Short mmCIF file of C-alpha atoms in Angstrom, two decimals:
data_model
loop_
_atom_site.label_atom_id
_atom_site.label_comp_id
_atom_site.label_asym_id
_atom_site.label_seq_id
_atom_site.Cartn_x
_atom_site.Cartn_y
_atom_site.Cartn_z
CA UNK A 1255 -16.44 92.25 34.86
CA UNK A 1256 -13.51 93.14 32.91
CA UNK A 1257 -10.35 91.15 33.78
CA UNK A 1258 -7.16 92.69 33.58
CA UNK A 1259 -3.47 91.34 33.77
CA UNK A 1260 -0.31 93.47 34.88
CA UNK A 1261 2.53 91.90 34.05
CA UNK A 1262 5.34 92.98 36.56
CA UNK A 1263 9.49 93.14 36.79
CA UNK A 1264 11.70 92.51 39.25
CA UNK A 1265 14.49 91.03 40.80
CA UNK A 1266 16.21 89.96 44.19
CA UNK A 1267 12.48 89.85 45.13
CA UNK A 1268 11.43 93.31 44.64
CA UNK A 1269 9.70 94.94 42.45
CA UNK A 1270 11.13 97.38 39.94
CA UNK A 1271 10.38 101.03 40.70
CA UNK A 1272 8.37 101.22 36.47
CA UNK A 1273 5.98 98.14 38.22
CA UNK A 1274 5.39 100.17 41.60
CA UNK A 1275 4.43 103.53 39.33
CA UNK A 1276 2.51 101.48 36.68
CA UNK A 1277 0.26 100.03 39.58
CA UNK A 1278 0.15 103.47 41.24
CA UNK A 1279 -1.08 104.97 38.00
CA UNK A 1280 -3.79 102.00 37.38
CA UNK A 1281 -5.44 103.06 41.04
CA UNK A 1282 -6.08 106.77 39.11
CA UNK A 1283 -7.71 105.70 35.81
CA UNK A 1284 -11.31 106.62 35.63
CA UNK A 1285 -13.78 103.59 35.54
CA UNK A 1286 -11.08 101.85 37.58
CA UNK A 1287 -13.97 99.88 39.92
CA UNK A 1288 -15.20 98.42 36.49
CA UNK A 1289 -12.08 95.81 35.96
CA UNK A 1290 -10.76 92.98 38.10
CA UNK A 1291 -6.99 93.56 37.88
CA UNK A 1292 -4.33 90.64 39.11
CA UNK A 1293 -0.55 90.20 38.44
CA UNK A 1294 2.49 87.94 36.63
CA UNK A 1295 5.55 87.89 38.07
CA UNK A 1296 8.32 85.60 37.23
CA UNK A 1297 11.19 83.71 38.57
CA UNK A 1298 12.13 83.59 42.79
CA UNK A 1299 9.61 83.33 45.42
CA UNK A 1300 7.81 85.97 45.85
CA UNK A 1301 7.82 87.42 49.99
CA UNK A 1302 4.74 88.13 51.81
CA UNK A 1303 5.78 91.83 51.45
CA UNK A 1304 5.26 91.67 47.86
CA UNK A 1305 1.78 90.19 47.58
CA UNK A 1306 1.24 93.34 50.68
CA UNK A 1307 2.31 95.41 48.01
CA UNK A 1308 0.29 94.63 45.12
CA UNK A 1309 -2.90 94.18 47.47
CA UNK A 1310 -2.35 97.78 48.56
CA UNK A 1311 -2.22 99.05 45.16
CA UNK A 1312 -5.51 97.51 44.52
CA UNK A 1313 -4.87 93.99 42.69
CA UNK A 1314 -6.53 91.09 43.69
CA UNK A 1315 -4.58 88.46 43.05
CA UNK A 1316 -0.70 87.69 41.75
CA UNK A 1317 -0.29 84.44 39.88
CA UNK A 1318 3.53 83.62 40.34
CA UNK A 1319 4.87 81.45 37.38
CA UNK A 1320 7.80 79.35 38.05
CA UNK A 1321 9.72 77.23 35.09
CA UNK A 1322 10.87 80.15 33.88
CA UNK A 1323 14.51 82.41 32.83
CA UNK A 1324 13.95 85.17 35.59
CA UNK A 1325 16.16 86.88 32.96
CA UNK A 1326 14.78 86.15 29.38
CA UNK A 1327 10.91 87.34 29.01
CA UNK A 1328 10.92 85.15 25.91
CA UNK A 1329 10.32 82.29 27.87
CA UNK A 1330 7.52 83.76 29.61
CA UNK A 1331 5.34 84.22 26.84
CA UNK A 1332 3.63 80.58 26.61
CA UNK A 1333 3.15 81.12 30.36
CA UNK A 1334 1.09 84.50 29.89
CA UNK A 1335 -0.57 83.08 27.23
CA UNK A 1336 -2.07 80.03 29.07
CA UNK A 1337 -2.84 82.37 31.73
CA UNK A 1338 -4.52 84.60 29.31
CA UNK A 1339 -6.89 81.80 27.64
CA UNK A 1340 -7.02 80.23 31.22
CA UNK A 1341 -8.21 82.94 33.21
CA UNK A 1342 -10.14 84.34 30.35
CA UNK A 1343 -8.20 87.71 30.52
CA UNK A 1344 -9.10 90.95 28.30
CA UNK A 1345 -6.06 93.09 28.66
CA UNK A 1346 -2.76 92.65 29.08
CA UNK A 1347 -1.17 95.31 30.62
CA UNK A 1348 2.98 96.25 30.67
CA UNK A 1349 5.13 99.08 31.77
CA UNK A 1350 6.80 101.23 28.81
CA UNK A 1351 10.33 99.48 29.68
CA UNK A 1352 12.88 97.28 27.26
CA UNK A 1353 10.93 94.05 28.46
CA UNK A 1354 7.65 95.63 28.37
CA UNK A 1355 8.63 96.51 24.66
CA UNK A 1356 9.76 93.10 23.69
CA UNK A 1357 7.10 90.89 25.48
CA UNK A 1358 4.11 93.09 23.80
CA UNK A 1359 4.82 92.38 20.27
CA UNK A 1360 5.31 88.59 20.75
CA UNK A 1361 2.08 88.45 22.89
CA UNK A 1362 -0.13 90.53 20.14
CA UNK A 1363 0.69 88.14 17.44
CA UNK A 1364 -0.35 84.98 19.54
CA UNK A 1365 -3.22 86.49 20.88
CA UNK A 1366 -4.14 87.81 17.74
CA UNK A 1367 -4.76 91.38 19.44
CA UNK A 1368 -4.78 94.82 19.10
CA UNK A 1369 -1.41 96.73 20.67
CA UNK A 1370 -1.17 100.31 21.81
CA UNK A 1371 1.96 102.14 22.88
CA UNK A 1372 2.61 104.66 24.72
CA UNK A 1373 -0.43 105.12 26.87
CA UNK A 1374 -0.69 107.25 29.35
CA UNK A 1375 -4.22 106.87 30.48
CA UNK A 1376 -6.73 103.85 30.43
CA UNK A 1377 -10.26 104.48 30.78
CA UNK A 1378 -12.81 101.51 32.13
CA UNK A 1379 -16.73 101.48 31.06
CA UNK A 1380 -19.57 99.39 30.50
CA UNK A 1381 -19.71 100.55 27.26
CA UNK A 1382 -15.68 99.25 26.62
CA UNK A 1383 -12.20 100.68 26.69
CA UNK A 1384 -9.96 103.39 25.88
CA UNK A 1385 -6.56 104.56 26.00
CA UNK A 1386 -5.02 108.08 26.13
CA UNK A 1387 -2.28 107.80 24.24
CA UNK A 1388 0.62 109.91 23.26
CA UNK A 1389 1.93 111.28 20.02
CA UNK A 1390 4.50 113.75 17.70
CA UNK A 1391 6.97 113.03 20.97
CA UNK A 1392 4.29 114.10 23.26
CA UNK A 1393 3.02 117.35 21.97
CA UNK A 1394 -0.68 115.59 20.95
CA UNK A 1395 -3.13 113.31 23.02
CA UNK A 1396 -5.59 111.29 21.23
CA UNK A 1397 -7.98 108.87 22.68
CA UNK A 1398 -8.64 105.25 20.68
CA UNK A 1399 -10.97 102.58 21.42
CA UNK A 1400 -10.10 99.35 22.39
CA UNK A 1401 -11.98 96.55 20.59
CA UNK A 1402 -11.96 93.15 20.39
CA UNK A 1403 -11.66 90.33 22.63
CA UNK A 1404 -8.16 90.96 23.57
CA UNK A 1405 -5.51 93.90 23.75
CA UNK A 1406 -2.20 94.62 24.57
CA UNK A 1407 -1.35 98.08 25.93
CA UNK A 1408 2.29 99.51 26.94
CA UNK A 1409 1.94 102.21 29.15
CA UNK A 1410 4.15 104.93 29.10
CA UNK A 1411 6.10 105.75 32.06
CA UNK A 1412 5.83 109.18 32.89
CA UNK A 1413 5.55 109.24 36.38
CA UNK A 1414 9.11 108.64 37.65
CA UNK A 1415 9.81 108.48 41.69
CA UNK A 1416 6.15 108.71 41.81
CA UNK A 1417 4.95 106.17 44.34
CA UNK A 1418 1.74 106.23 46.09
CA UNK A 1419 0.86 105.34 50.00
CA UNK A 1420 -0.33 101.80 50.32
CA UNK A 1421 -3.27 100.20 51.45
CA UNK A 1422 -2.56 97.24 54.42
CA UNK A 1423 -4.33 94.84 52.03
CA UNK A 1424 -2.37 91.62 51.16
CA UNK A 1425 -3.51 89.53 47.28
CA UNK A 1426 -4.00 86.11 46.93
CA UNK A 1427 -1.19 83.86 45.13
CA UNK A 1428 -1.26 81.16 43.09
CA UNK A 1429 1.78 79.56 42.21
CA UNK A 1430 1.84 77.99 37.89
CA UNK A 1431 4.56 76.07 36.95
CA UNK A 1432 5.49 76.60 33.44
CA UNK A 1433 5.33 73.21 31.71
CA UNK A 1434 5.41 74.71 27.93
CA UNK A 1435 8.62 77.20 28.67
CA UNK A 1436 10.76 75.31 26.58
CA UNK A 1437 14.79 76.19 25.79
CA UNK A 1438 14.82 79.40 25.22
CA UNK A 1439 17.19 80.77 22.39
CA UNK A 1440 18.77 83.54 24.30
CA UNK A 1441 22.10 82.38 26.28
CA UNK A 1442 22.41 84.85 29.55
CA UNK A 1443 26.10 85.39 29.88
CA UNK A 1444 26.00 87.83 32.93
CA UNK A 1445 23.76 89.17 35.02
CA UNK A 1446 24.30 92.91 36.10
CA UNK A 1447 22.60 94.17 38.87
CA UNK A 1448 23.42 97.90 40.08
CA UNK A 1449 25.41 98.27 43.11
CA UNK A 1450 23.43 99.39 46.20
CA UNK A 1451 23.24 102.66 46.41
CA UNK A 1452 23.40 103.30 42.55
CA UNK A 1453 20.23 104.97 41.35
CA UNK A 1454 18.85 104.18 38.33
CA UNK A 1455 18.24 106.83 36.13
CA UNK A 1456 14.62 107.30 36.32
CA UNK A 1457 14.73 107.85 40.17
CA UNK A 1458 17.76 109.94 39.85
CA UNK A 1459 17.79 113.68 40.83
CA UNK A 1460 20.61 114.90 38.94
CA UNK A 1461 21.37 113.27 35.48
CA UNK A 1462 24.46 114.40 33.47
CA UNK A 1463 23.66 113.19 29.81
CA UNK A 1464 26.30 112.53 27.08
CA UNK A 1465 25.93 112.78 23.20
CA UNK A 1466 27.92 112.23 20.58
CA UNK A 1467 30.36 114.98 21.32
CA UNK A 1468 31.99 112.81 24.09
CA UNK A 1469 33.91 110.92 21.56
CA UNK A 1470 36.29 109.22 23.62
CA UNK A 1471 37.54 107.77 26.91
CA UNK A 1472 39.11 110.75 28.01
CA UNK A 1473 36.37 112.82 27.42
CA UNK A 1474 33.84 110.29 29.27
CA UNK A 1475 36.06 110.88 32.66
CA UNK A 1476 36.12 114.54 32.48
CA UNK A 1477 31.91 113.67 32.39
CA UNK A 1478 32.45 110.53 35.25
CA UNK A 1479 34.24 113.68 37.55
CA UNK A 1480 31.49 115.86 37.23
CA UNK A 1481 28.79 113.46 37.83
CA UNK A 1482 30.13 112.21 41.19
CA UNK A 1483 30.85 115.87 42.31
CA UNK A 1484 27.34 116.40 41.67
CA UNK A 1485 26.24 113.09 43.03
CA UNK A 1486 24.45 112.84 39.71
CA UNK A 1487 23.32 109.20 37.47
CA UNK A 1488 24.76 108.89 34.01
CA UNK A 1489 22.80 108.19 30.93
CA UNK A 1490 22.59 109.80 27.38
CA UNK A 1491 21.72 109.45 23.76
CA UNK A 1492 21.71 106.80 21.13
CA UNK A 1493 25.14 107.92 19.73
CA UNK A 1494 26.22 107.56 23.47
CA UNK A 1495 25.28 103.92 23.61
CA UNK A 1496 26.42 102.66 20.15
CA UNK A 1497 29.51 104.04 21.09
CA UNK A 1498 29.85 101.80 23.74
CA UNK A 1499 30.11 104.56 26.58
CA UNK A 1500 26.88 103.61 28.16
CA UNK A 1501 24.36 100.93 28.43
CA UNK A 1502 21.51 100.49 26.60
CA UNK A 1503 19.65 100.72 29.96
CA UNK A 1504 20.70 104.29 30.46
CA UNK A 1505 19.63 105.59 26.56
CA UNK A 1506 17.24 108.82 27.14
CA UNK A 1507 14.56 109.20 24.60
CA UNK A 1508 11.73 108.09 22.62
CA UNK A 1509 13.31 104.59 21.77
CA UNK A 1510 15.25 104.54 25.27
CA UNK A 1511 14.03 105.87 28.66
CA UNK A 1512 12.05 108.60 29.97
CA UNK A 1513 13.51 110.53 32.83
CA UNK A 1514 12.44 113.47 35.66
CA UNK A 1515 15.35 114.62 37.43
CA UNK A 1516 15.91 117.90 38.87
CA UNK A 1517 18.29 118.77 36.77
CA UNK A 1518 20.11 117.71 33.79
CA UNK A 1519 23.41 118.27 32.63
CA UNK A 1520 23.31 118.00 28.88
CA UNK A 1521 27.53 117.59 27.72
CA UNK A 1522 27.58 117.19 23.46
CA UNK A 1523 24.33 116.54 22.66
CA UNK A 1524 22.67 118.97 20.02
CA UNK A 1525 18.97 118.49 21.57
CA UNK A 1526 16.91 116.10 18.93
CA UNK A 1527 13.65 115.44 19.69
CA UNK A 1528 13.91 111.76 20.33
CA UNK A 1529 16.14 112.56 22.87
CA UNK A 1530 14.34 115.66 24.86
CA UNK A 1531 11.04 114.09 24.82
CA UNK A 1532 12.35 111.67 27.53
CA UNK A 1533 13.31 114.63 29.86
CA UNK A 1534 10.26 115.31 31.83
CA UNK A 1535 10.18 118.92 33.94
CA UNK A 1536 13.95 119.10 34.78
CA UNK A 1537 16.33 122.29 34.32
CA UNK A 1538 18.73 121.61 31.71
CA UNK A 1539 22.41 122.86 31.88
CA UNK A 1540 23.49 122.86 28.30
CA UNK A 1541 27.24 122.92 26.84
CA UNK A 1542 27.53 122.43 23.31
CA UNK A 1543 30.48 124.21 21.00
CA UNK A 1544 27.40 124.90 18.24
CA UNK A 1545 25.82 127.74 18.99
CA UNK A 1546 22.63 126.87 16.68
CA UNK A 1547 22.39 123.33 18.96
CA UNK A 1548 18.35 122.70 19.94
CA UNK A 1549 19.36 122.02 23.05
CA UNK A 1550 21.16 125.95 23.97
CA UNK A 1551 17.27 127.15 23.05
CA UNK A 1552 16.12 124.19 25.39
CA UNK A 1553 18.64 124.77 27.95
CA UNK A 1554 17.18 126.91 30.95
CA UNK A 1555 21.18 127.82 31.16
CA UNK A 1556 23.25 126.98 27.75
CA UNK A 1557 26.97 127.57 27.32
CA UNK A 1558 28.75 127.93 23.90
CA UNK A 1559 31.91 126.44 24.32
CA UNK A 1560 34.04 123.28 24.38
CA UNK A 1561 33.23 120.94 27.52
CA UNK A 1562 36.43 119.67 27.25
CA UNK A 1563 37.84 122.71 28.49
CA UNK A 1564 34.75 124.04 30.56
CA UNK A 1565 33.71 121.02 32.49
CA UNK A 1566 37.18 121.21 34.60
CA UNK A 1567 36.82 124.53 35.23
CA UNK A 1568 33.36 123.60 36.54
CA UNK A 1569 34.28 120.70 38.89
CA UNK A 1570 37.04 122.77 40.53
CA UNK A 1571 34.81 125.15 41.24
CA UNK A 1572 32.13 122.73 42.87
CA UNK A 1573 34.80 121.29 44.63
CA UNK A 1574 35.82 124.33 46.47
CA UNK A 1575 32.24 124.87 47.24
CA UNK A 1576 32.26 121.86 48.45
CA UNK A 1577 35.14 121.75 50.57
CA UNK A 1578 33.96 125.68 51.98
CA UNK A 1579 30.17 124.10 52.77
CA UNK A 1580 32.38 120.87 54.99
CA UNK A 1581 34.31 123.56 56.78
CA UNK A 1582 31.16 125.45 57.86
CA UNK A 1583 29.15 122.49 58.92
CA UNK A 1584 32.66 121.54 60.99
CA UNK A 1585 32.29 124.55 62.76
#
């Protein structure tokens, strides 16, 4: 039987939200009876609840490696790759997120394996494997085989706030210590973990998105006051983050991350396609002074005009609705 390993995120002792939806997604793939599929996860102890979790999501085992920088996936990789040889393991599977990008590289050149990005679909046989995979910033699938004796795929996560029901079903564990880790040559100055109650962007419903025609600090309040009128997450382009104005974590697009919120408020940015194609089904409120900006024949409402004088106008006006809706409830 094939084995498969997922390779999982975290922190605090939970599981991020891409490692529920890329276990959810592996319980749909056709042929999915035809692979034994366990887990990595790294760093902490992980809680009874979390081996429930991955039993209910079909996995059979999670191998929990200690010795490690919860922090820097570089020192993971001799880890995985004694698991690999170890536990005689086919495929390596990781989410389509920063780490998942860095660690599948590094791990194909070890191994010696073939790498696919960008897969949306895996399909199990006795005859072998293949993977659905995207292209031209999602307009084409094409399906590829998967050959030799090991690969490395990075799924793409398309499925956000998409978690299944769970089975009562609790995995095995087995504890490695990491003996080869090494000194890593990263130094972790700080640790940033988002406040509770902050969404991150791929389970927020309302996004406001900022381009490079938020040039400045005062321009990036003007955006801050709309989005917490709206109760909306903030995240944008590339020019956005080089900029400085937002993390890398919050970059939209095909070298940042993919997004499905309910609606998007799109404030300077002209509408490339690197950018769209990680906007998945929402309604897109465009403003953009250029009237020949993609993004106006995107928008499902666009607006020629400066946001610097529109977006005021806009968040007094949700405020009074605001303030009208609180009287009425009060009632």
């Amino acid at each position: 039987m094939l084995k498969c390993l997922v390779i999982l995120e975290g922190n605090n002792n939970e599981l991020a939200a891409a490692s529920l939806r890329l276990m959810a997604r592996l319980r749909r793939f056709s042929g999915r009876s035809e692979a034994r599929i366990v887990a990595a996860g790294f760093g902490g102890d992980e809680a009874p609840q979390i081996l429930r979790t991955c039993g209910g999501y079909g996995l059979e085992e999670m191998y929990q490696v200690e010795g490690v920088i919860a922090n820097d996936p570089k020192t993971w990789i001799p880890a995985i790759i004694d698991l690999i040889h170890e536990q005689q393991i086919s495929l390596i599977i990781l989410p389509g997120t920063p780490i998942g990008r860095e660690l599948a590289p590094n791990l194909a050149v070890q191994l010696d394996a073939g790498i696919v990005a960008n897969c949306q679909e895996i399909i199990f046989s006795q005859d072998g494997l293949e993977a659905v995979v995207e292209a031209y910033n999602k307009q084409y699938q094409f399906i590829t085989s998967l050959e030799g004796i090991q690969n490395v795929v990075i799924m793409s996560d398309i499925d956000p706030g998409m978690v299944e029901p769970l089975d009562e079903k609790e995995c095995a564990l087995t504890k490695i210590n990491a003996q080869n880790a090494g000194m890593s040559d990263v130094k972790i100055m700080e640790t940033y973990y988002l406040p509770a109650g902050e969404l991150d962007i791929a389970e927020a419903e309302r996004i406001v998105g900022i381009g490079r025609g938020v040039e400045n600090r005062a321009d990036l309040e003007q955006v801050l006051e709309l989005a917490t009128v709206v109760d909306a997450a903030i995240a944008g382009t590339r020019p956005a983050v080089d900029a400085g104005h937002i993390p890398f974590s919050r970059q939209i697009g095909q070298t940042g991350r993919i997004v499905a919120p309910q609606l998007y408020f799109a404030m300077g940015i002209s509408g490339a396609p690197q950018h769209i194609t990680g906007v998945i089904d929402a309604k897109i409120v465009a403003i953009n002074n250029d009237p020949k900006a993609p993004i106006l024949r995107l928008a499902d409402l666009g607006v020629v005009g400066d946001f610097r004088e529109i977006v005021p106008c806009l968040v007094k006006r949700l405020k009074e609705n605001n303030q009208m809706n609180a009287g009425k409830a009060g009632r």
